[in-house]
Structures are given as C-alpha cells and as structure tokens.
C-alpha cells in the first residue's frame, strides 16, 4: 500500500514550515517518525494557542 502523495506533501510542508527542516531530511524519515513529528508540532501549536 502506498501513502497518498497529497498527504505526504501536506506532512512535509507542515514539518518544514514549523521546524525549517530541509525537504530531503523530512522525506528520509519513516512514515511513523514523520507522523510523530506532525503530532508533536500540533501539540506544541495547541499549547501555544491556549496560552501555555
């Protein structure tokens, strides 16, 4: 099963935007690693938006 190209692009853009990592480095991550970073960024954003 392949991962949808649009979803992959979305994840790469999200991590690159927030952490300023190069695209190649993000693409080198495994799917699980990349999803973990996406979740962590979302938690950071939520905490910051809630004033914490």
CSV table of C-alpha atoms in Angstrom, one decimal:
chain,number,residue,atom,x,y,z
A,1,UNK,CA,0.0,0.0,0.0
A,2,UNK,CA,1.4,3.4,-0.9
A,3,UNK,CA,0.9,6.6,1.0
A,4,UNK,CA,-1.2,9.2,-0.8
A,5,UNK,CA,1.1,11.8,-2.5
A,6,UNK,CA,-1.1,14.7,-1.4
A,7,UNK,CA,-1.0,13.6,2.3
A,8,UNK,CA,2.8,13.2,2.1
A,9,UNK,CA,3.2,16.6,0.7
A,10,UNK,CA,1.0,18.0,3.4
A,11,UNK,CA,3.1,16.4,6.2
A,12,UNK,CA,6.3,17.5,4.6
A,13,UNK,CA,5.1,21.1,4.3
A,14,UNK,CA,3.8,21.1,7.8
A,15,UNK,CA,7.1,19.9,9.4
A,16,UNK,CA,9.2,22.1,7.1
A,17,UNK,CA,7.1,25.2,7.9
A,18,UNK,CA,7.3,24.8,11.6
A,19,UNK,CA,10.8,23.3,12.1
A,20,UNK,CA,12.5,24.6,9.0
A,21,UNK,CA,13.9,21.2,8.2
A,22,UNK,CA,15.0,20.5,4.6
A,23,UNK,CA,12.6,18.6,2.5
A,24,UNK,CA,15.1,15.8,1.9
A,25,UNK,CA,15.5,15.3,5.6
A,26,UNK,CA,11.8,15.1,6.2
A,27,UNK,CA,11.4,12.6,3.3
A,28,UNK,CA,14.1,10.5,4.8
A,29,UNK,CA,12.0,9.9,7.9
A,30,UNK,CA,9.9,6.8,8.1
A,31,UNK,CA,6.2,7.2,7.9
A,32,UNK,CA,5.8,6.6,11.6
A,33,UNK,CA,8.6,9.1,12.5
A,34,UNK,CA,7.1,11.8,10.3
A,35,UNK,CA,3.6,11.3,11.7
A,36,UNK,CA,5.1,11.5,15.2
A,37,UNK,CA,6.6,14.9,14.4
A,38,UNK,CA,3.3,16.1,12.9
A,39,UNK,CA,1.5,15.1,16.1
A,40,UNK,CA,4.2,16.8,18.3
A,41,UNK,CA,4.0,20.0,16.2
A,42,UNK,CA,0.2,20.0,16.6
A,43,UNK,CA,0.5,19.6,20.4
A,44,UNK,CA,3.1,22.5,20.5
A,45,UNK,CA,0.8,24.7,18.4
A,46,UNK,CA,-2.3,23.9,20.6
A,47,UNK,CA,-0.4,24.6,23.8
A,48,UNK,CA,0.9,27.9,22.4
A,49,UNK,CA,-2.6,28.9,21.2
A,50,UNK,CA,-4.1,28.2,24.6
A,51,UNK,CA,-1.5,30.4,26.2
A,52,UNK,CA,0.6,27.7,27.8
